[in-house]
Amino acid sequence: MKRIKLIRGDLTRMEVDAIVNAANNSLLGGGGVDGAIHRAAGPELLAECRALNGCATGDAKITKGYHLPAKFIIHTVGPVWNNGLHGEPELLRSCYKKSLELATQYNVLSLAFPNISTGVYHFPKPLAASIAIETVKEYLKQNKTPEELIFCVFDEENYSIYYELLNR
Ligand code: ADP
């Protein structure tokens, strides 16, 4: 069985142990996938997030999933793309790595990622996808969990980029 799956759909509907949120430094909600997660999880999520005192770019923090099918939400803060000379690729790599480490720590067997930073943070989609896939593959090679990893893509462009990279 393949450990990495590509699914086009809404992350908030994924029936997995944990989903990853592309959050911002405040962890208090925002637009895009972050807004969708807060709406679907309910106000209890915001209350737990307030106690976390934000999150640094490239780092990750975990909360419960509340009204989501997912038991946990791993909140990570991707870099805002700003010409690529400000450590953006390394910070994005760190988001995936730290999220995976938290997942292992919490015994998460199935984990779903969105395409971190590729929305309003404007990270170039092909580069973001290759960093995501490379980082995940390397981690899965060295760790038994998560057993199942889903790249949950929302837009057509990311879907074809991931499809190409995962199937060649
Ligand atoms: P960022 O600020 O990290 O760029 P965004 O939420 O703006 O975060 O975008 C990240 C990615 O999440 C984008 O590729 C966007 O298409 C995708 N996205 C938006 N809503 C959802 C959703 N409900 N489920 C999965 N992915 C989503």
Short mmCIF file of N, CA and C and ligand atoms in Angstrom, two decimals:
data_model
loop_
_atom_site.label_atom_id
_atom_site.label_comp_id
_atom_site.label_asym_id
_atom_site.label_seq_id
_atom_site.Cartn_x
_atom_site.Cartn_y
_atom_site.Cartn_z
N MET A 1 0.83 -1.20 0.00
CA MET A 1 0.00 0.00 0.00
C MET A 1 0.87 1.25 0.00
N LYS A 2 0.47 2.23 -0.80
CA LYS A 2 1.22 3.48 -0.85
C LYS A 2 0.97 4.29 0.41
N ARG A 3 2.06 4.82 0.98
CA ARG A 3 1.90 5.63 2.20
C ARG A 3 1.49 7.06 1.88
N ILE A 4 1.80 7.53 0.68
CA ILE A 4 1.48 8.91 0.30
C ILE A 4 0.31 8.93 -0.68
N LYS A 5 -0.72 9.71 -0.34
CA LYS A 5 -1.88 9.81 -1.23
C LYS A 5 -2.14 11.26 -1.61
N LEU A 6 -2.69 11.44 -2.79
CA LEU A 6 -3.06 12.77 -3.27
C LEU A 6 -4.57 12.83 -3.38
N ILE A 7 -5.17 13.79 -2.68
CA ILE A 7 -6.63 13.93 -2.73
C ILE A 7 -6.97 15.38 -3.01
N ARG A 8 -7.92 15.58 -3.93
CA ARG A 8 -8.39 16.94 -4.15
C ARG A 8 -9.67 17.12 -3.37
N GLY A 9 -9.70 18.10 -2.45
CA GLY A 9 -10.90 18.29 -1.66
C GLY A 9 -10.68 19.24 -0.50
N ASP A 10 -11.67 19.26 0.37
CA ASP A 10 -11.68 20.17 1.52
C ASP A 10 -11.00 19.50 2.71
N LEU A 11 -9.94 20.12 3.19
CA LEU A 11 -9.16 19.56 4.30
C LEU A 11 -10.00 19.36 5.56
N THR A 12 -10.98 20.24 5.76
CA THR A 12 -11.77 20.15 7.00
C THR A 12 -12.66 18.90 7.03
N ARG A 13 -12.80 18.24 5.87
CA ARG A 13 -13.65 17.04 5.81
C ARG A 13 -12.86 15.74 5.90
N MET A 14 -11.53 15.85 5.98
CA MET A 14 -10.69 14.66 5.94
C MET A 14 -10.85 13.82 7.22
N GLU A 15 -11.11 12.54 7.02
CA GLU A 15 -11.26 11.64 8.17
C GLU A 15 -9.91 11.00 8.46
N VAL A 16 -9.10 11.77 9.16
CA VAL A 16 -7.73 11.36 9.50
C VAL A 16 -7.49 11.66 10.98
N ASP A 17 -6.40 11.17 11.51
CA ASP A 17 -6.10 11.46 12.92
C ASP A 17 -5.78 12.94 13.13
N ALA A 18 -5.07 13.53 12.15
CA ALA A 18 -4.72 14.94 12.28
C ALA A 18 -4.67 15.62 10.92
N ILE A 19 -5.06 16.89 10.93
CA ILE A 19 -4.85 17.72 9.74
C ILE A 19 -3.86 18.82 10.13
N VAL A 20 -3.17 19.34 9.13
CA VAL A 20 -2.24 20.44 9.37
C VAL A 20 -2.91 21.73 8.90
N ASN A 21 -2.81 22.76 9.72
CA ASN A 21 -3.36 24.07 9.36
C ASN A 21 -2.24 24.99 8.89
N ALA A 22 -2.46 25.66 7.76
CA ALA A 22 -1.53 26.71 7.31
C ALA A 22 -1.95 27.99 8.02
N ALA A 23 -1.44 28.15 9.24
CA ALA A 23 -1.86 29.24 10.11
C ALA A 23 -0.99 30.49 9.93
N ASN A 24 -1.25 31.52 10.71
CA ASN A 24 -0.36 32.68 10.74
C ASN A 24 0.25 32.80 12.14
N ASN A 25 1.17 33.75 12.32
CA ASN A 25 1.91 33.82 13.59
C ASN A 25 1.03 34.00 14.83
N SER A 26 -0.14 34.59 14.66
CA SER A 26 -1.01 34.83 15.83
C SER A 26 -1.71 33.55 16.29
N LEU A 27 -1.90 32.61 15.39
CA LEU A 27 -2.69 31.39 15.61
C LEU A 27 -4.14 31.70 15.97
N LEU A 28 -4.58 32.92 15.65
CA LEU A 28 -5.95 33.30 16.03
C LEU A 28 -6.92 33.27 14.86
N GLY A 29 -6.54 32.56 13.81
CA GLY A 29 -7.43 32.42 12.65
C GLY A 29 -7.12 33.44 11.58
N GLY A 30 -7.61 33.19 10.38
CA GLY A 30 -7.35 34.08 9.25
C GLY A 30 -8.22 33.67 8.09
N GLY A 31 -7.74 33.91 6.88
CA GLY A 31 -8.50 33.54 5.69
C GLY A 31 -8.09 32.16 5.21
N GLY A 32 -8.48 31.84 3.99
CA GLY A 32 -8.06 30.59 3.36
C GLY A 32 -8.39 29.36 4.18
N VAL A 33 -7.48 28.42 4.17
CA VAL A 33 -7.71 27.14 4.84
C VAL A 33 -7.81 27.33 6.37
N ASP A 34 -7.09 28.30 6.90
CA ASP A 34 -7.12 28.62 8.33
C ASP A 34 -8.54 29.01 8.76
N GLY A 35 -9.15 29.90 8.00
CA GLY A 35 -10.52 30.33 8.30
C GLY A 35 -11.48 29.16 8.22
N ALA A 36 -11.31 28.34 7.19
CA ALA A 36 -12.20 27.18 7.01
C ALA A 36 -12.08 26.22 8.20
N ILE A 37 -10.86 26.02 8.69
CA ILE A 37 -10.63 25.11 9.82
C ILE A 37 -11.27 25.67 11.09
N HIS A 38 -11.08 26.95 11.34
CA HIS A 38 -11.68 27.55 12.55
C HIS A 38 -13.21 27.50 12.48
N ARG A 39 -13.77 27.74 11.31
CA ARG A 39 -15.24 27.67 11.17
C ARG A 39 -15.75 26.25 11.43
N ALA A 40 -15.04 25.29 10.88
CA ALA A 40 -15.51 23.90 11.01
C ALA A 40 -15.25 23.33 12.41
N ALA A 41 -14.16 23.74 13.04
CA ALA A 41 -13.81 23.19 14.36
C ALA A 41 -14.64 23.82 15.47
N GLY A 42 -15.04 25.08 15.28
CA GLY A 42 -15.86 25.77 16.28
C GLY A 42 -15.04 26.66 17.20
N PRO A 43 -15.73 27.47 18.02
CA PRO A 43 -15.07 28.48 18.86
C PRO A 43 -14.14 27.92 19.93
N GLU A 44 -14.31 26.65 20.27
CA GLU A 44 -13.41 26.04 21.27
C GLU A 44 -11.97 26.05 20.77
N LEU A 45 -11.81 25.96 19.45
CA LEU A 45 -10.45 25.97 18.88
C LEU A 45 -9.77 27.30 19.14
N LEU A 46 -10.47 28.39 18.91
CA LEU A 46 -9.89 29.71 19.14
C LEU A 46 -9.48 29.87 20.60
N ALA A 47 -10.31 29.37 21.50
CA ALA A 47 -10.00 29.46 22.93
C ALA A 47 -8.70 28.72 23.24
N GLU A 48 -8.52 27.53 22.69
CA GLU A 48 -7.27 26.79 22.94
C GLU A 48 -6.08 27.51 22.30
N CYS A 49 -6.29 28.06 21.10
CA CYS A 49 -5.21 28.75 20.39
C CYS A 49 -4.72 29.99 21.14
N ARG A 50 -5.65 30.70 21.79
CA ARG A 50 -5.27 31.90 22.54
C ARG A 50 -4.23 31.60 23.60
N ALA A 51 -4.30 30.41 24.17
CA ALA A 51 -3.38 30.04 25.25
C ALA A 51 -2.00 29.64 24.72
N LEU A 52 -1.86 29.52 23.41
CA LEU A 52 -0.58 29.05 22.85
C LEU A 52 0.43 30.18 22.62
N ASN A 53 -0.03 31.42 22.70
CA ASN A 53 0.84 32.58 22.51
C ASN A 53 1.55 32.63 21.17
N GLY A 54 0.82 32.28 20.12
CA GLY A 54 1.36 32.39 18.77
C GLY A 54 2.35 31.30 18.43
N CYS A 55 2.92 31.43 17.23
CA CYS A 55 3.84 30.40 16.73
C CYS A 55 4.81 31.08 15.77
N ALA A 56 6.07 30.71 15.86
CA ALA A 56 7.08 31.29 14.97
C ALA A 56 6.94 30.70 13.56
N THR A 57 7.35 31.44 12.57
CA THR A 57 7.36 30.94 11.20
C THR A 57 8.29 29.73 11.12
N GLY A 58 7.80 28.65 10.50
CA GLY A 58 8.61 27.43 10.40
C GLY A 58 8.41 26.47 11.55
N ASP A 59 7.67 26.91 12.57
CA ASP A 59 7.42 26.04 13.73
C ASP A 59 5.99 25.50 13.68
N ALA A 60 5.63 24.61 14.62
CA ALA A 60 4.31 24.00 14.63
C ALA A 60 3.84 23.76 16.06
N LYS A 61 2.53 23.87 16.28
CA LYS A 61 1.92 23.60 17.59
C LYS A 61 0.65 22.78 17.38
N ILE A 62 0.28 21.98 18.36
CA ILE A 62 -0.86 21.08 18.19
C ILE A 62 -2.03 21.44 19.11
N THR A 63 -3.24 21.27 18.59
CA THR A 63 -4.45 21.43 19.41
C THR A 63 -5.38 20.25 19.13
N LYS A 64 -6.48 20.22 19.86
CA LYS A 64 -7.52 19.23 19.56
C LYS A 64 -8.27 19.66 18.30
N GLY A 65 -9.02 18.73 17.74
CA GLY A 65 -9.76 19.02 16.50
C GLY A 65 -11.20 19.47 16.72
N TYR A 66 -11.69 19.36 17.97
CA TYR A 66 -13.05 19.76 18.31
C TYR A 66 -14.10 19.19 17.35
N HIS A 67 -14.82 20.03 16.60
CA HIS A 67 -15.91 19.50 15.77
C HIS A 67 -15.47 18.92 14.43
N LEU A 68 -14.18 18.86 14.19
CA LEU A 68 -13.69 18.25 12.95
C LEU A 68 -13.70 16.73 13.08
N PRO A 69 -13.72 16.03 11.94
CA PRO A 69 -13.52 14.58 12.02
C PRO A 69 -12.12 14.25 12.56
N ALA A 70 -11.16 15.11 12.30
CA ALA A 70 -9.78 14.88 12.76
C ALA A 70 -9.68 15.11 14.26
N LYS A 71 -8.90 14.25 14.93
CA LYS A 71 -8.74 14.34 16.38
C LYS A 71 -7.85 15.53 16.78
N PHE A 72 -6.83 15.79 15.94
CA PHE A 72 -5.89 16.87 16.23
C PHE A 72 -5.75 17.82 15.04
N ILE A 73 -5.34 19.05 15.36
CA ILE A 73 -4.94 20.01 14.33
C ILE A 73 -3.50 20.43 14.65
N ILE A 74 -2.64 20.29 13.67
CA ILE A 74 -1.26 20.75 13.84
C ILE A 74 -1.15 22.07 13.10
N HIS A 75 -0.92 23.14 13.85
CA HIS A 75 -0.88 24.47 13.27
C HIS A 75 0.57 24.82 12.95
N THR A 76 0.84 25.11 11.70
CA THR A 76 2.20 25.50 11.34
C THR A 76 2.13 26.81 10.57
N VAL A 77 3.20 27.60 10.68
CA VAL A 77 3.19 28.91 10.03
C VAL A 77 4.21 28.92 8.91
N GLY A 78 3.71 28.96 7.69
CA GLY A 78 4.57 28.99 6.51
C GLY A 78 5.14 30.38 6.30
N PRO A 79 6.23 30.45 5.51
CA PRO A 79 6.82 31.75 5.21
C PRO A 79 6.02 32.49 4.14
N VAL A 80 6.00 33.81 4.24
CA VAL A 80 5.47 34.65 3.17
C VAL A 80 6.56 34.71 2.11
N TRP A 81 6.21 34.43 0.85
CA TRP A 81 7.21 34.49 -0.22
C TRP A 81 7.61 35.92 -0.48
N ASN A 82 8.93 36.17 -0.45
CA ASN A 82 9.43 37.52 -0.68
C ASN A 82 10.75 37.37 -1.44
N ASN A 83 10.68 37.04 -2.68
CA ASN A 83 11.77 36.82 -3.63
C ASN A 83 12.66 35.58 -3.39
N GLY A 84 12.41 34.86 -2.33
CA GLY A 84 13.12 33.60 -2.09
C GLY A 84 14.48 33.73 -1.46
N LEU A 85 14.91 34.94 -1.19
CA LEU A 85 16.26 35.14 -0.63
C LEU A 85 16.22 35.40 0.87
N HIS A 86 15.07 35.09 1.47
CA HIS A 86 14.94 35.33 2.91
C HIS A 86 14.71 34.03 3.67
N GLY A 87 15.30 32.96 3.14
CA GLY A 87 15.19 31.66 3.82
C GLY A 87 13.84 30.98 3.65
N GLU A 88 13.05 31.42 2.67
CA GLU A 88 11.70 30.85 2.50
C GLU A 88 11.71 29.34 2.28
N PRO A 89 12.58 28.80 1.40
CA PRO A 89 12.56 27.34 1.21
C PRO A 89 12.87 26.56 2.48
N GLU A 90 13.85 27.01 3.25
CA GLU A 90 14.21 26.31 4.50
C GLU A 90 13.07 26.41 5.51
N LEU A 91 12.41 27.56 5.56
CA LEU A 91 11.30 27.73 6.51
C LEU A 91 10.14 26.82 6.13
N LEU A 92 9.86 26.68 4.83
CA LEU A 92 8.78 25.81 4.41
C LEU A 92 9.11 24.35 4.73
N ARG A 93 10.35 23.97 4.47
CA ARG A 93 10.81 22.61 4.81
C ARG A 93 10.60 22.35 6.31
N SER A 94 10.95 23.34 7.12
CA SER A 94 10.81 23.22 8.56
C SER A 94 9.34 23.03 8.98
N CYS A 95 8.41 23.70 8.28
CA CYS A 95 6.98 23.52 8.58
C CYS A 95 6.57 22.05 8.44
N TYR A 96 6.99 21.43 7.34
CA TYR A 96 6.63 20.03 7.10
C TYR A 96 7.30 19.11 8.12
N LYS A 97 8.60 19.36 8.38
CA LYS A 97 9.36 18.53 9.30
C LYS A 97 8.80 18.61 10.72
N LYS A 98 8.58 19.83 11.21
CA LYS A 98 8.06 20.02 12.58
C LYS A 98 6.66 19.43 12.72
N SER A 99 5.85 19.57 11.68
CA SER A 99 4.49 19.01 11.72
C SER A 99 4.55 17.49 11.80
N LEU A 100 5.43 16.89 11.01
CA LEU A 100 5.59 15.43 11.02
C LEU A 100 6.11 14.95 12.38
N GLU A 101 7.04 15.69 12.96
CA GLU A 101 7.58 15.30 14.27
C GLU A 101 6.49 15.33 15.34
N LEU A 102 5.65 16.37 15.30
CA LEU A 102 4.54 16.44 16.27
C LEU A 102 3.58 15.28 16.05
N ALA A 103 3.32 14.96 14.79
CA ALA A 103 2.42 13.86 14.47
C ALA A 103 2.95 12.55 15.08
N THR A 104 4.23 12.29 14.91
CA THR A 104 4.82 11.06 15.47
C THR A 104 4.71 11.07 16.99
N GLN A 105 5.00 12.23 17.57
CA GLN A 105 4.96 12.38 19.03
C GLN A 105 3.57 12.08 19.59
N TYR A 106 2.52 12.44 18.85
CA TYR A 106 1.14 12.23 19.30
C TYR A 106 0.52 10.95 18.73
N ASN A 107 1.36 10.10 18.20
CA ASN A 107 0.90 8.82 17.65
C ASN A 107 -0.17 8.96 16.57
N VAL A 108 -0.01 9.99 15.75
CA VAL A 108 -0.91 10.22 14.63
C VAL A 108 -0.57 9.22 13.52
N LEU A 109 -1.53 8.39 13.15
CA LEU A 109 -1.27 7.37 12.12
C LEU A 109 -1.62 7.88 10.72
N SER A 110 -2.61 8.77 10.65
CA SER A 110 -2.96 9.34 9.34
C SER A 110 -2.96 10.87 9.45
N LEU A 111 -2.29 11.49 8.49
CA LEU A 111 -2.07 12.94 8.56
C LEU A 111 -2.34 13.56 7.20
N ALA A 112 -3.05 14.69 7.18
CA ALA A 112 -3.31 15.38 5.91
C ALA A 112 -2.76 16.80 5.93
N PHE A 113 -2.01 17.12 4.88
CA PHE A 113 -1.41 18.45 4.73
C PHE A 113 -2.13 19.27 3.67
N PRO A 114 -2.30 20.57 3.87
CA PRO A 114 -2.71 21.46 2.78
C PRO A 114 -1.43 21.92 2.06
N ASN A 115 -1.57 22.76 1.05
CA ASN A 115 -0.39 23.27 0.34
C ASN A 115 0.05 24.57 1.01
N ILE A 116 0.82 24.38 2.09
CA ILE A 116 1.24 25.48 2.95
C ILE A 116 1.93 26.60 2.14
N SER A 117 1.53 27.82 2.44
CA SER A 117 2.13 29.05 1.86
C SER A 117 1.78 29.33 0.41
N THR A 118 1.01 28.45 -0.24
CA THR A 118 0.77 28.67 -1.68
C THR A 118 -0.49 29.49 -1.97
N GLY A 119 -1.15 29.98 -0.90
CA GLY A 119 -2.32 30.84 -1.09
C GLY A 119 -1.89 32.30 -1.00
N VAL A 120 -2.41 33.01 -0.01
CA VAL A 120 -2.10 34.44 0.12
C VAL A 120 -0.62 34.69 0.44
N TYR A 121 0.11 33.67 0.87
CA TYR A 121 1.55 33.85 1.14
C TYR A 121 2.40 33.72 -0.13
N HIS A 122 1.76 33.37 -1.25
CA HIS A 122 2.37 33.46 -2.59
C HIS A 122 3.67 32.71 -2.84
N PHE A 123 3.91 31.63 -2.10
CA PHE A 123 5.09 30.79 -2.38
C PHE A 123 4.85 30.14 -3.74
N PRO A 124 5.83 30.13 -4.65
CA PRO A 124 5.61 29.51 -5.96
C PRO A 124 5.19 28.04 -5.81
N LYS A 125 4.09 27.69 -6.46
CA LYS A 125 3.50 26.37 -6.24
C LYS A 125 4.42 25.19 -6.61
N PRO A 126 5.12 25.23 -7.76
CA PRO A 126 5.97 24.08 -8.09
C PRO A 126 7.10 23.87 -7.07
N LEU A 127 7.71 24.95 -6.62
CA LEU A 127 8.79 24.83 -5.64
C LEU A 127 8.24 24.35 -4.30
N ALA A 128 7.10 24.90 -3.90
CA ALA A 128 6.47 24.47 -2.63
C ALA A 128 6.16 22.98 -2.68
N ALA A 129 5.65 22.51 -3.81
CA ALA A 129 5.29 21.09 -3.94
C ALA A 129 6.53 20.21 -3.86
N SER A 130 7.60 20.60 -4.52
CA SER A 130 8.78 19.73 -4.49
C SER A 130 9.39 19.71 -3.09
N ILE A 131 9.36 20.82 -2.38
CA ILE A 131 9.86 20.85 -1.00
C ILE A 131 8.98 19.95 -0.12
N ALA A 132 7.66 20.08 -0.27
CA ALA A 132 6.73 19.29 0.54
C ALA A 132 6.96 17.79 0.32
N ILE A 133 7.01 17.38 -0.93
CA ILE A 133 7.13 15.96 -1.25
C ILE A 133 8.47 15.40 -0.81
N GLU A 134 9.53 16.14 -1.07
CA GLU A 134 10.87 15.71 -0.68
C GLU A 134 10.99 15.54 0.83
N THR A 135 10.50 16.53 1.56
CA THR A 135 10.60 16.52 3.03
C THR A 135 9.80 15.35 3.62
N VAL A 136 8.59 15.16 3.09
CA VAL A 136 7.73 14.08 3.58
C VAL A 136 8.34 12.72 3.27
N LYS A 137 8.82 12.53 2.05
CA LYS A 137 9.40 11.23 1.68
C LYS A 137 10.59 10.88 2.54
N GLU A 138 11.45 11.86 2.77
CA GLU A 138 12.63 11.64 3.59
C GLU A 138 12.23 11.26 5.02
N TYR A 139 11.22 11.96 5.56
CA TYR A 139 10.77 11.69 6.92
C TYR A 139 10.15 10.30 7.03
N LEU A 140 9.31 9.95 6.06
CA LEU A 140 8.62 8.65 6.12
C LEU A 140 9.61 7.49 6.00
N LYS A 141 10.70 7.72 5.28
CA LYS A 141 11.72 6.69 5.15
C LYS A 141 12.34 6.38 6.51
N GLN A 142 12.43 7.40 7.36
CA GLN A 142 13.12 7.24 8.65
C GLN A 142 12.20 7.01 9.84
N ASN A 143 10.88 7.08 9.61
CA ASN A 143 9.93 6.96 10.73
C ASN A 143 8.76 6.06 10.36
N LYS A 144 8.27 5.29 11.36
CA LYS A 144 7.16 4.36 11.11
C LYS A 144 5.81 5.07 11.05
N THR A 145 5.71 6.21 11.74
CA THR A 145 4.46 6.97 11.72
C THR A 145 4.74 8.40 11.25
N PRO A 146 3.77 9.05 10.60
CA PRO A 146 2.45 8.56 10.22
C PRO A 146 2.54 7.41 9.20
N GLU A 147 1.56 6.51 9.31
CA GLU A 147 1.52 5.39 8.35
C GLU A 147 0.95 5.85 7.01
N GLU A 148 0.02 6.81 7.08
CA GLU A 148 -0.64 7.31 5.88
C GLU A 148 -0.53 8.82 5.82
N LEU A 149 -0.09 9.33 4.68
CA LEU A 149 0.13 10.76 4.50
C LEU A 149 -0.68 11.23 3.30
N ILE A 150 -1.54 12.22 3.54
CA ILE A 150 -2.37 12.74 2.44
C ILE A 150 -1.98 14.17 2.11
N PHE A 151 -1.72 14.43 0.84
CA PHE A 151 -1.62 15.80 0.37
C PHE A 151 -3.01 16.18 -0.11
N CYS A 152 -3.65 17.07 0.64
CA CYS A 152 -5.01 17.49 0.31
C CYS A 152 -4.94 18.80 -0.46
N VAL A 153 -5.16 18.73 -1.76
CA VAL A 153 -5.05 19.94 -2.57
C VAL A 153 -6.43 20.48 -2.91
N PHE A 154 -6.50 21.77 -3.06
CA PHE A 154 -7.77 22.46 -3.22
C PHE A 154 -7.95 22.96 -4.64
N ASP A 155 -6.86 23.38 -5.24
CA ASP A 155 -6.98 23.98 -6.58
C ASP A 155 -6.38 23.09 -7.66
N GLU A 156 -6.89 23.28 -8.87
CA GLU A 156 -6.49 22.49 -10.03
C GLU A 156 -4.99 22.55 -10.30
N GLU A 157 -4.42 23.76 -10.19
CA GLU A 157 -3.00 23.93 -10.49
C GLU A 157 -2.13 23.08 -9.56
N ASN A 158 -2.39 23.16 -8.25
CA ASN A 158 -1.63 22.33 -7.32
C ASN A 158 -1.86 20.85 -7.57
N TYR A 159 -3.10 20.50 -7.94
CA TYR A 159 -3.37 19.08 -8.19
C TYR A 159 -2.48 18.56 -9.31
N SER A 160 -2.39 19.27 -10.42
CA SER A 160 -1.58 18.75 -11.53
C SER A 160 -0.09 18.76 -11.21
N ILE A 161 0.35 19.76 -10.43
CA ILE A 161 1.77 19.78 -10.02
C ILE A 161 2.09 18.57 -9.14
N TYR A 162 1.25 18.31 -8.16
CA TYR A 162 1.48 17.16 -7.27
C TYR A 162 1.35 15.84 -8.01
N TYR A 163 0.37 15.76 -8.90
CA TYR A 163 0.15 14.52 -9.64
C TYR A 163 1.40 14.16 -10.43
N GLU A 164 1.93 15.16 -11.12
CA GLU A 164 3.14 14.99 -11.92
C GLU A 164 4.33 14.55 -11.05
N LEU A 165 4.54 15.27 -9.94
CA LEU A 165 5.71 14.98 -9.09
C LEU A 165 5.59 13.63 -8.38
N LEU A 166 4.38 13.23 -8.03
CA LEU A 166 4.21 11.97 -7.29
C LEU A 166 4.18 10.75 -8.20
N ASN A 167 3.92 10.98 -9.47
CA ASN A 167 3.78 9.83 -10.38
C ASN A 167 4.90 9.67 -11.40
N ARG A 168 5.96 10.40 -11.22
CA ARG A 168 7.03 10.22 -12.22
C ARG A 168 8.14 9.32 -11.72
P1 ADP B 1 -1.11 30.54 3.18
O1 ADP B 1 -1.35 31.78 3.97
O2 ADP B 1 -0.20 29.57 3.89
O3 ADP B 1 -0.73 30.81 1.77
P2 ADP B 1 -3.87 29.87 2.35
O4 ADP B 1 -4.94 29.31 3.20
O5 ADP B 1 -4.07 31.21 1.75
O6 ADP B 1 -2.53 29.79 3.24
O7 ADP B 1 -3.53 28.84 1.18
C1 ADP B 1 -2.88 27.62 1.36
C2 ADP B 1 -3.48 26.58 0.45
O8 ADP B 1 -4.69 26.09 1.02
C3 ADP B 1 -3.85 27.10 -0.93
O9 ADP B 1 -3.29 26.23 -1.90
C4 ADP B 1 -5.38 27.05 -0.95
O10 ADP B 1 -5.87 26.71 -2.25
C5 ADP B 1 -5.65 25.93 0.01
N1 ADP B 1 -6.99 25.89 0.64
C6 ADP B 1 -7.86 26.89 0.88
N2 ADP B 1 -8.97 26.42 1.49
C7 ADP B 1 -8.80 25.08 1.65
C8 ADP B 1 -9.57 24.00 2.19
N3 ADP B 1 -10.78 24.19 2.74
N4 ADP B 1 -9.06 22.74 2.14
C9 ADP B 1 -7.83 22.50 1.61
N5 ADP B 1 -7.06 23.47 1.09
C10 ADP B 1 -7.53 24.74 1.10
#
